[in-house]
PDB file of C-alpha atoms in Angstrom:
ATOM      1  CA  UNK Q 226      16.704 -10.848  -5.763  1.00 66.00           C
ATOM      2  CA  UNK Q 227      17.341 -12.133  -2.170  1.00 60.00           C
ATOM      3  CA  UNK Q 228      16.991 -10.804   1.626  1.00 59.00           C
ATOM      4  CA  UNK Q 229      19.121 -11.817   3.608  1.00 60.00           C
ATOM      5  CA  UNK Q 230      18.249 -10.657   7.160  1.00 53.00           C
ATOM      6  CA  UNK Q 231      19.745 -10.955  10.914  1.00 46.00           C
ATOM      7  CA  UNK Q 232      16.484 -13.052  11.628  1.00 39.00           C
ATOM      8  CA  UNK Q 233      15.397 -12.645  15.671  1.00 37.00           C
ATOM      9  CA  UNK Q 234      11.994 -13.737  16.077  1.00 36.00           C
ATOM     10  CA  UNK Q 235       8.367 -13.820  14.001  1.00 37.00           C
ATOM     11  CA  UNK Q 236       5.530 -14.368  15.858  1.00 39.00           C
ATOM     12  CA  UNK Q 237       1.994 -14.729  14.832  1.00 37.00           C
ATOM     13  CA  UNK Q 238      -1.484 -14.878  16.369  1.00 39.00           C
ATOM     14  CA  UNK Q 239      -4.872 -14.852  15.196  1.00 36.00           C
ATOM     15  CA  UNK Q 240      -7.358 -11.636  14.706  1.00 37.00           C
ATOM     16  CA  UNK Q 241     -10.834 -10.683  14.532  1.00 36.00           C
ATOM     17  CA  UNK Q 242     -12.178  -9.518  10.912  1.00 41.00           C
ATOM     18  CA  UNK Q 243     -14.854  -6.461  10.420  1.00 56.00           C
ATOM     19  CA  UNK Q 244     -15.932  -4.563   7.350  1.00 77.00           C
ATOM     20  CA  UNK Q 245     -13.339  -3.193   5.463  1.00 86.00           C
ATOM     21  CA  UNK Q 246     -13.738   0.845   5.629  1.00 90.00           C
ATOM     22  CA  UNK Q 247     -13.390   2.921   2.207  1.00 94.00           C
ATOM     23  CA  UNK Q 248     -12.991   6.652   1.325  1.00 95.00           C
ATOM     24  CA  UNK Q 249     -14.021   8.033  -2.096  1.00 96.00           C
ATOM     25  CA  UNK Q 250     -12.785  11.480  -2.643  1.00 96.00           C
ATOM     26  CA  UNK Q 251     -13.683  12.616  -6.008  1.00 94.00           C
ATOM     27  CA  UNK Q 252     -15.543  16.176  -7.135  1.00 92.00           C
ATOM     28  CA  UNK Q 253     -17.944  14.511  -9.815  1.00 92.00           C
ATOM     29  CA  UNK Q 254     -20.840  13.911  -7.339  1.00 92.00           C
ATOM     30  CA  UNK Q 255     -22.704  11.229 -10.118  1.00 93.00           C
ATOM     31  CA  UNK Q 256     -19.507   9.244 -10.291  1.00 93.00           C
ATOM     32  CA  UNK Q 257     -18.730   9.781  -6.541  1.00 93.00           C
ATOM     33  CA  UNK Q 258     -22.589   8.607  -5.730  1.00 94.00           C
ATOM     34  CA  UNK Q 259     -22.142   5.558  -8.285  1.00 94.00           C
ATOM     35  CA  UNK Q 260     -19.384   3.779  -7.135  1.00 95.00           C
ATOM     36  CA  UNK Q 261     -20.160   4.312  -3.352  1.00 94.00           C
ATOM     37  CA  UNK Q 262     -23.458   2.558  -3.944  1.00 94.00           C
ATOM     38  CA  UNK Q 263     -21.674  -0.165  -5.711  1.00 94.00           C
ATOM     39  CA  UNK Q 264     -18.855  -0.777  -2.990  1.00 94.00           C
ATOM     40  CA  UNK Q 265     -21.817  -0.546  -0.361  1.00 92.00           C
ATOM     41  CA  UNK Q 266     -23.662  -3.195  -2.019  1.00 91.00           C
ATOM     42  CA  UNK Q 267     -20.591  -5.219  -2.294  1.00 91.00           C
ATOM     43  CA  UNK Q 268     -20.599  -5.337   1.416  1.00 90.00           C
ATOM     44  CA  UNK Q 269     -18.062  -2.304   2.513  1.00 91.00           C
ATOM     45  CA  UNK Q 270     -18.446   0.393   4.555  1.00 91.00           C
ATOM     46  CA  UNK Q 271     -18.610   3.415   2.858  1.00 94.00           C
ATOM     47  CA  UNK Q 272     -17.782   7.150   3.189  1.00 94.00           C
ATOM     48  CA  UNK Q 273     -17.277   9.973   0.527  1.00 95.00           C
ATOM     49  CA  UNK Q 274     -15.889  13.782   0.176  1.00 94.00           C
ATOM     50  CA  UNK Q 275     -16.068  16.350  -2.267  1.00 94.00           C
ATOM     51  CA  UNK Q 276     -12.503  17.743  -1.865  1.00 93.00           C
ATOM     52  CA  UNK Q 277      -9.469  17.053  -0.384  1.00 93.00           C
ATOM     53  CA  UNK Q 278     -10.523  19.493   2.471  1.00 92.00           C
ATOM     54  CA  UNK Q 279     -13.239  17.708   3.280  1.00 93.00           C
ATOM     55  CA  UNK Q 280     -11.979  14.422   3.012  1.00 93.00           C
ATOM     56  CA  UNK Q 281      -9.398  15.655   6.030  1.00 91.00           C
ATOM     57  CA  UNK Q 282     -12.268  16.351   8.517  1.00 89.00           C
ATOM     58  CA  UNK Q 283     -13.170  13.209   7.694  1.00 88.00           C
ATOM     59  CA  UNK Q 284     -10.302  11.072   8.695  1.00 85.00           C
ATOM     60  CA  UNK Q 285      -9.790  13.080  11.205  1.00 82.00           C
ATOM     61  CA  UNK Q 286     -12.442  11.113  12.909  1.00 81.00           C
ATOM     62  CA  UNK Q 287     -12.555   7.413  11.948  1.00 81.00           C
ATOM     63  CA  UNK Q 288      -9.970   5.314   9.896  1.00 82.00           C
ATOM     64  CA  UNK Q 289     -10.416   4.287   6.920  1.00 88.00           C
ATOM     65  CA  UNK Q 290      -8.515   0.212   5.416  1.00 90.00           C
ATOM     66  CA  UNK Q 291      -8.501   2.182   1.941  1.00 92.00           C
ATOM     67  CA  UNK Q 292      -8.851   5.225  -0.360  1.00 94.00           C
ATOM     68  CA  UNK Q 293     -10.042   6.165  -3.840  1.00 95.00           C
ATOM     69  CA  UNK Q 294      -8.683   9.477  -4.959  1.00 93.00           C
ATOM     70  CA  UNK Q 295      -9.545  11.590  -7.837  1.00 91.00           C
ATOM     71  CA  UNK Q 296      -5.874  13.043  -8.660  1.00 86.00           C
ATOM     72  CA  UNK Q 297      -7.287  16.315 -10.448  1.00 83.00           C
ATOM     73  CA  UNK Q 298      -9.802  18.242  -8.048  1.00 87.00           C
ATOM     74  CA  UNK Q 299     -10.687  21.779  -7.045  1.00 86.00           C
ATOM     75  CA  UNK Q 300      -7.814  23.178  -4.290  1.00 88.00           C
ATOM     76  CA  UNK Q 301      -5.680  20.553  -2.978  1.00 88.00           C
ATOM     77  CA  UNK Q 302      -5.074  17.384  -5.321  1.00 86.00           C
ATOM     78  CA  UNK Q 303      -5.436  13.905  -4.988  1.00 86.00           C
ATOM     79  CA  UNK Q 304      -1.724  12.919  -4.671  1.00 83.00           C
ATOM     80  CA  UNK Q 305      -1.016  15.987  -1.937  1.00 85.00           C
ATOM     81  CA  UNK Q 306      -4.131  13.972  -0.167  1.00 88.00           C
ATOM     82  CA  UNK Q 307      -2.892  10.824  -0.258  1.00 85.00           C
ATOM     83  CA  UNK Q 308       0.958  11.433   0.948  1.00 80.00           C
ATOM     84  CA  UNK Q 309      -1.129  13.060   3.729  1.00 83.00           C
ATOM     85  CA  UNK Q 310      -3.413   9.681   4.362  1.00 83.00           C
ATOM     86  CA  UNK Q 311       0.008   7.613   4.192  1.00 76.00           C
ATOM     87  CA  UNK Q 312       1.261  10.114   7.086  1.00 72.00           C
ATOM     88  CA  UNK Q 313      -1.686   8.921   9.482  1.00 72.00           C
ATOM     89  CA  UNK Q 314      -2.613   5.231   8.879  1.00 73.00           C
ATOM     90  CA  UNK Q 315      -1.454   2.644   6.951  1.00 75.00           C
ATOM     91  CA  UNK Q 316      -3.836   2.460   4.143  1.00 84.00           C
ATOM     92  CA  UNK Q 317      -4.196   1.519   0.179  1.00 88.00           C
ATOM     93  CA  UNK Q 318      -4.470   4.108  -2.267  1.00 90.00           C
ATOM     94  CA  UNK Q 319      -6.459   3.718  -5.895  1.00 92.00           C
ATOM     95  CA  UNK Q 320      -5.854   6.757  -7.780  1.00 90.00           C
ATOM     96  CA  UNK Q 321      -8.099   7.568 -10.481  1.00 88.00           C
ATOM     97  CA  UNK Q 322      -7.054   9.778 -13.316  1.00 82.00           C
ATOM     98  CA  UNK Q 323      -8.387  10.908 -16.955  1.00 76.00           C
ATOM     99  CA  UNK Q 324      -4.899  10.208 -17.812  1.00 63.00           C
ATOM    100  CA  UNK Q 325      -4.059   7.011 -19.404  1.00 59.00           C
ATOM    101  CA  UNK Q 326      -0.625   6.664 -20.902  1.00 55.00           C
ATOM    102  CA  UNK Q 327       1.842   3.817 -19.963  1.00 57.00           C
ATOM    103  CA  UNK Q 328       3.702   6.659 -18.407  1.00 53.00           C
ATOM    104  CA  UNK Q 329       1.346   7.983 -16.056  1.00 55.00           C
ATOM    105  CA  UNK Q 330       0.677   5.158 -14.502  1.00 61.00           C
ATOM    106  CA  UNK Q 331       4.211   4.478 -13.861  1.00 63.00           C
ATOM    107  CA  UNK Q 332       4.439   7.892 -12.306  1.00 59.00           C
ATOM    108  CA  UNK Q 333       1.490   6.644 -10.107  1.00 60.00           C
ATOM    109  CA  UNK Q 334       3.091   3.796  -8.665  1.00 63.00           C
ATOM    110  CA  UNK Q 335       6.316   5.600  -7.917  1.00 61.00           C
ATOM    111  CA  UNK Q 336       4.170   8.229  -6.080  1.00 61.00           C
ATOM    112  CA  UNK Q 337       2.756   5.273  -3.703  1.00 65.00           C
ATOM    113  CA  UNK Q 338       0.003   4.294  -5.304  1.00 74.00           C
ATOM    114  CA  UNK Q 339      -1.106   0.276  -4.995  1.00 82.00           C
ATOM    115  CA  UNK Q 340      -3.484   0.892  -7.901  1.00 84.00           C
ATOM    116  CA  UNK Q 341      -4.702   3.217 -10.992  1.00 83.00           C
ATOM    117  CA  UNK Q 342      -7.548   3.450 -12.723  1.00 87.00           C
ATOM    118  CA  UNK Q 343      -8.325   5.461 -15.745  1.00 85.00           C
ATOM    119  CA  UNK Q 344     -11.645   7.686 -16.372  1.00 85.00           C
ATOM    120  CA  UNK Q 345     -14.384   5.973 -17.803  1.00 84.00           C
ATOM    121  CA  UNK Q 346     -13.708   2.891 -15.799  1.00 87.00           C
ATOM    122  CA  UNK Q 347     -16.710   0.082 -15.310  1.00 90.00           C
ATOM    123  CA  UNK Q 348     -17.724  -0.543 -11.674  1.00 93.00           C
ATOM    124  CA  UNK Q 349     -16.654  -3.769 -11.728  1.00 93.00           C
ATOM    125  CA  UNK Q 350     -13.473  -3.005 -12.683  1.00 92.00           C
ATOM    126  CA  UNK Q 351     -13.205  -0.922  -9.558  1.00 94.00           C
ATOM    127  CA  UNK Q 352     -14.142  -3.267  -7.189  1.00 94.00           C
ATOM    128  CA  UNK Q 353     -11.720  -5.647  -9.105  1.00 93.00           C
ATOM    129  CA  UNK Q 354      -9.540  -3.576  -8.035  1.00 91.00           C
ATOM    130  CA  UNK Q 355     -10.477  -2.782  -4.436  1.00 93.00           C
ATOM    131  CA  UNK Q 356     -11.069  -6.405  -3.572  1.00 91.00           C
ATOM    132  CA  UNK Q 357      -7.379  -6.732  -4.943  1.00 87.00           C
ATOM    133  CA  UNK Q 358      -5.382  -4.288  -2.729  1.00 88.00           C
ATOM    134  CA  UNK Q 359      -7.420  -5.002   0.435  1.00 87.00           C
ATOM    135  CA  UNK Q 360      -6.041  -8.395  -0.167  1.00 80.00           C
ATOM    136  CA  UNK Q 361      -2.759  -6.612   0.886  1.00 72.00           C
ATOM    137  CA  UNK Q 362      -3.293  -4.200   3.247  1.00 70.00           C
ATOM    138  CA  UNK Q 363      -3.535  -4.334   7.084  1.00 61.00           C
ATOM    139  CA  UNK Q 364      -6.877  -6.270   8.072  1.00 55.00           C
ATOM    140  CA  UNK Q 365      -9.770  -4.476   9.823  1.00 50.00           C
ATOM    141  CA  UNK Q 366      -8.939  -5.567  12.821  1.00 48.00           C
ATOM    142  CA  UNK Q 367      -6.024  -3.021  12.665  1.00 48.00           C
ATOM    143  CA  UNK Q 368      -7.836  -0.004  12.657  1.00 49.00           C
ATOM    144  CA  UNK Q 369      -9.766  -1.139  16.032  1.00 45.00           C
ATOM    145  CA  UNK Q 370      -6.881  -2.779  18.232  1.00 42.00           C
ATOM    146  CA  UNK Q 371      -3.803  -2.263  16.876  1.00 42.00           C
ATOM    147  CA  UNK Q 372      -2.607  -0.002  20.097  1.00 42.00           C
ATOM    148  CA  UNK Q 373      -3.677  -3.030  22.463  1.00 42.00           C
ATOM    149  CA  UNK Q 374      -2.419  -6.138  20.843  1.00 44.00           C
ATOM    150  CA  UNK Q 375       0.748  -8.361  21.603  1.00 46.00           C
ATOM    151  CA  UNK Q 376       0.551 -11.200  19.695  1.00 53.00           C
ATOM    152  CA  UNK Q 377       1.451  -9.283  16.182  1.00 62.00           C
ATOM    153  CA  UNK Q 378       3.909 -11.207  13.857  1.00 77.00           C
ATOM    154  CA  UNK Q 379       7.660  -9.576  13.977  1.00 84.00           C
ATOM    155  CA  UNK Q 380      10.706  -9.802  11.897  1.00 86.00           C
ATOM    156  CA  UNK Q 381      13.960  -7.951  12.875  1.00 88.00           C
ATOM    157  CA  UNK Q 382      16.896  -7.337  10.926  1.00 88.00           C
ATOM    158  CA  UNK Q 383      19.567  -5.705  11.370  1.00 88.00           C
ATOM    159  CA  UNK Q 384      18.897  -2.427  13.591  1.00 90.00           C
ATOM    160  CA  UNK Q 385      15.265  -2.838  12.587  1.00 91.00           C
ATOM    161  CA  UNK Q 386      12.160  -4.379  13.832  1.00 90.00           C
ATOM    162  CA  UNK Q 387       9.236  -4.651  11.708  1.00 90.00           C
ATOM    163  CA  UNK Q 388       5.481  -5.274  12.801  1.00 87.00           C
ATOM    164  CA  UNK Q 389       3.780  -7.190   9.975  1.00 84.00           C
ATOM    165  CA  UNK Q 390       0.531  -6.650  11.486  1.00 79.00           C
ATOM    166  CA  UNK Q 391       1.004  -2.360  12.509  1.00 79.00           C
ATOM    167  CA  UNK Q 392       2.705  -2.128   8.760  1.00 83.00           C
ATOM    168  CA  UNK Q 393       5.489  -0.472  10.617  1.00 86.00           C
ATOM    169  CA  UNK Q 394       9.072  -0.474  10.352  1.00 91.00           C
ATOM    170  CA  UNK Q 395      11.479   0.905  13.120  1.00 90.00           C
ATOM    171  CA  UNK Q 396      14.818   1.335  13.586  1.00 88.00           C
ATOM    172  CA  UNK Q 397      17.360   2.006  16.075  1.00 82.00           C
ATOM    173  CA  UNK Q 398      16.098   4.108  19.065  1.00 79.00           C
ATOM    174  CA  UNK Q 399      12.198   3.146  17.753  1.00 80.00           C
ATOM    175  CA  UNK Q 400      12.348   5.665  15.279  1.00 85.00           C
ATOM    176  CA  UNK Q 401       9.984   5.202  13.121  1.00 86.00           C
ATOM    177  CA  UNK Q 402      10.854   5.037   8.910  1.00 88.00           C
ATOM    178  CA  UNK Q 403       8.932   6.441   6.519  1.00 85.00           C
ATOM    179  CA  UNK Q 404       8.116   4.123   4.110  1.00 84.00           C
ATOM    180  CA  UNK Q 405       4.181   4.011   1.361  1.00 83.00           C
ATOM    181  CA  UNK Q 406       2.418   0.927   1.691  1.00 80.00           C
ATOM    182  CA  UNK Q 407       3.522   0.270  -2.148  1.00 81.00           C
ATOM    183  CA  UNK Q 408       6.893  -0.422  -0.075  1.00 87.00           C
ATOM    184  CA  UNK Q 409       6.442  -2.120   2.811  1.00 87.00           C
ATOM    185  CA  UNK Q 410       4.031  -4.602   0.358  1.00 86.00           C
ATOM    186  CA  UNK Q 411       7.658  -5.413  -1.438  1.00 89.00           C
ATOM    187  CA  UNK Q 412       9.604  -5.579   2.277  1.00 91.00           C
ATOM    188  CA  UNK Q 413       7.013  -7.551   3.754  1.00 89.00           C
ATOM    189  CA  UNK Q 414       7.715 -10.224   0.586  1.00 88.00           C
ATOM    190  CA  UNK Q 415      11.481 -10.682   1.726  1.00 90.00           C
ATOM    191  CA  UNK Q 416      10.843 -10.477   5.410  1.00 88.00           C
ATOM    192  CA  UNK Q 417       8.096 -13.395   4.843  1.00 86.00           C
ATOM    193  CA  UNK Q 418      10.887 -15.423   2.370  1.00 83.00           C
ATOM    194  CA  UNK Q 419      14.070 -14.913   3.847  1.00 80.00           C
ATOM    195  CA  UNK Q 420      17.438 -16.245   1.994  1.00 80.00           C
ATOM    196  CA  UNK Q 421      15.092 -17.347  -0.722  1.00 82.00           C
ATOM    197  CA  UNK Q 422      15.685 -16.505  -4.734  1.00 84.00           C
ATOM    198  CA  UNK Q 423      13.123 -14.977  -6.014  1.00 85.00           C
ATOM    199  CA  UNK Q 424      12.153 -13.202  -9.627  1.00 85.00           C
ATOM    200  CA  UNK Q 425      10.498 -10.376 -10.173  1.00 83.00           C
ATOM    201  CA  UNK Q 426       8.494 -12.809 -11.694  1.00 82.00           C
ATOM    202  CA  UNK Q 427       7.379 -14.293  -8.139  1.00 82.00           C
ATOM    203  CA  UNK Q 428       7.976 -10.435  -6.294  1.00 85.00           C
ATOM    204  CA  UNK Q 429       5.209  -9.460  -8.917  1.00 82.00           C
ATOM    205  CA  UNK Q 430       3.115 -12.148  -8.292  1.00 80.00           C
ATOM    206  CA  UNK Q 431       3.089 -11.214  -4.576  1.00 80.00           C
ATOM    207  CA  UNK Q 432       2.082  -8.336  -4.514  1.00 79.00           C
ATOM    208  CA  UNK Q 433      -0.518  -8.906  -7.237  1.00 74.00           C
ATOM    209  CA  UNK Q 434       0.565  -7.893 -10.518  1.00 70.00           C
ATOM    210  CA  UNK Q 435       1.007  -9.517 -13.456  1.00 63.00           C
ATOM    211  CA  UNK Q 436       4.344 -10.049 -15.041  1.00 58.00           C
ATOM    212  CA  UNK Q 437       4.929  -6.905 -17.614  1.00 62.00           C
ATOM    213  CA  UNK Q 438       7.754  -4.721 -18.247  1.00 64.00           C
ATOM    214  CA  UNK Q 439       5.105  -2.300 -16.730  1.00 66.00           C
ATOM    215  CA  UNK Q 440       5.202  -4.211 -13.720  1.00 64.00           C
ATOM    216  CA  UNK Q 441       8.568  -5.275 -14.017  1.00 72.00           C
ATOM    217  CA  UNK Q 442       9.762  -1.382 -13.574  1.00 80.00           C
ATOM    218  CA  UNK Q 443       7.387  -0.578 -10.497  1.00 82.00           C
ATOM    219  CA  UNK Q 444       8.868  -3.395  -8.392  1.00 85.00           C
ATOM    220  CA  UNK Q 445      12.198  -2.345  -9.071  1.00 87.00           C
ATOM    221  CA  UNK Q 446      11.368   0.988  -8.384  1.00 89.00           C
ATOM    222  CA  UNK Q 447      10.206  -0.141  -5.164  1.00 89.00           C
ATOM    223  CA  UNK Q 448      13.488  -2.278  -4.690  1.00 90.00           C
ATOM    224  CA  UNK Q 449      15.585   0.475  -5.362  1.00 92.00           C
ATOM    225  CA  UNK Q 450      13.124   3.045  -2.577  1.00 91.00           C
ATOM    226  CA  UNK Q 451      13.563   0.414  -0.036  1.00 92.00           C
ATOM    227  CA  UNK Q 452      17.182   0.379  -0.332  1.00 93.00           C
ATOM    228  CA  UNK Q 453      17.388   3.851   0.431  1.00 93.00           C
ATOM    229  CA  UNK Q 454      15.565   3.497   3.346  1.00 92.00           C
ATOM    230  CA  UNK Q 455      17.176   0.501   4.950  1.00 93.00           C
ATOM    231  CA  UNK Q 456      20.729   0.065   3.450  1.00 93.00           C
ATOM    232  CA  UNK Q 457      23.590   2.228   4.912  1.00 91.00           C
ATOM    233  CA  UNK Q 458      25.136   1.837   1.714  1.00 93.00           C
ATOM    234  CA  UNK Q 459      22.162   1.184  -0.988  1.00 91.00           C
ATOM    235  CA  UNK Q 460      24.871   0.765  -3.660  1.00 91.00           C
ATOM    236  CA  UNK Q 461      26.656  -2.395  -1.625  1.00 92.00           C
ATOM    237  CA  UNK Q 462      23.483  -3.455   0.371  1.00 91.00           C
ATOM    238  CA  UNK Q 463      23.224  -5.830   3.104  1.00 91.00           C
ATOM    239  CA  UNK Q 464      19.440  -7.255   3.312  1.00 91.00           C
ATOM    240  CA  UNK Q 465      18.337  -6.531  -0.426  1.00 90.00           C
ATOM    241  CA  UNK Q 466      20.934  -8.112  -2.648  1.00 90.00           C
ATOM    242  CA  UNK Q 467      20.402  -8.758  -6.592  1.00 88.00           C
ATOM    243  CA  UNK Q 468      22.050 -12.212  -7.579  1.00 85.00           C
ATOM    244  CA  UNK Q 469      22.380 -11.688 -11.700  1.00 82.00           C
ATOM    245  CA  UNK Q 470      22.021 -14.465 -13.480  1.00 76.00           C
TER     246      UNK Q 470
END
């Protein structure tokens, strides 16, 4: 797989780093209390909810550089939750399910999620996996100044302009296109490696997964989202073209 973009500028500047800022939204209040004491002692700032309700007020009032969300709770769900989060800040997801199949978690990742875990799971395992996807999102810094910065890295292709930093992607006009941080994590790869080869091998890699046919499907998944959103013609694209062979 290649990009191959009409390459304008990238620029790049240097930021400020604060405690990463998590939300645990999960209706088992033993398992909720658990792992927030566990992140907290790991050094992150930590809030939890009961319920999707009350995870809303919540983030209705601070931001938050990542969520863990219970899919099956009381009311609304975990996945209605987090296509909700995606709407108002650029954030990673964890979901965490009972659920366990190969499927499921493929059904996961093609909902936007950056990360599943499976009830029981082992503390450490989750803040395996936390440490892992804040790796990839949008540094603290974000959530305090991202409305009064100008030196943010910027790629633009084609009719589009996308801020590395902000996680955003724009298009002609400024409007803005929808696109889950699962996404923009595979965009970001090309925009970073322009005219460059690479496997889904090294795409994996990336974005930190291992090489599976698990994995294997999600990025092309992803590939095949993306195309939608920035090819006029996803079956003949432009940017993200597939050299066989």
């Amino acid at each position: 797989m290649m990009f191959i973009p009409n390459l304008l500028s990238t620029e790049s500047g240097s930021e400020s780093i604060v405690r990463a800022r998590i939300v645990i939204v999960e209706d088992e209040p033993d398992l909720r209390d658990a792992v927030a004491e566990y992140l907290g002692a790991a050094g992150y700032d930590v809030a939890t909810a009961e319920t999707a309700a009350a995870a809303r007020s919540l983030i209705e009032t601070q931001a938050f550089h990542l969520a863990i969300l219970d899919i099956a709770m009381p009311g609304e769900d975990g996945l209605s939750l987090g296509r909700w989060l995606r709407s108002r800040m650029p954030i990673g997801i964890i979901y965490a399910t009972a659920a366990g199949t190969a499927l499921d978690r493929i059904v996961g990742l093609e909902l936007g999620a950056d990360d599943y875990i499976v009830k029981p799971y082992e503390l450490r395992e989750v803040l395996a996996r936390v440490r892992s996807v804040l790796r990839r999102v949008p540094q603290p810094t974000e959530l305090v100044d991202r409305k009064t910065r100008t030196d943010r890295r910027s790629v633009a292709f084609g009719p589009f302009q996308a801020d590395l930093d902000g996680r955003l992607v724009t298009g002609a006009n400024g409007t803005v296109i929808d696109m889950a941080k699962s996404e923009f994590d595979v965009l970001e790869v090309f925009l970073t490696r322009a005219n460059r080869l690479l496997t889904r091998a090294a795409i994996s890699e990336a974005i930190g997964f291992t090489e599976d046919p698990e994995s294997s499907r999600a990025v092309d998944i992803r590939i095949m989202r993306l195309r939608k959103k920035i090819e006029a013609d996803p079956a003949n694209p432009k940017f993200l073209r597939t050299v066989r062979g």
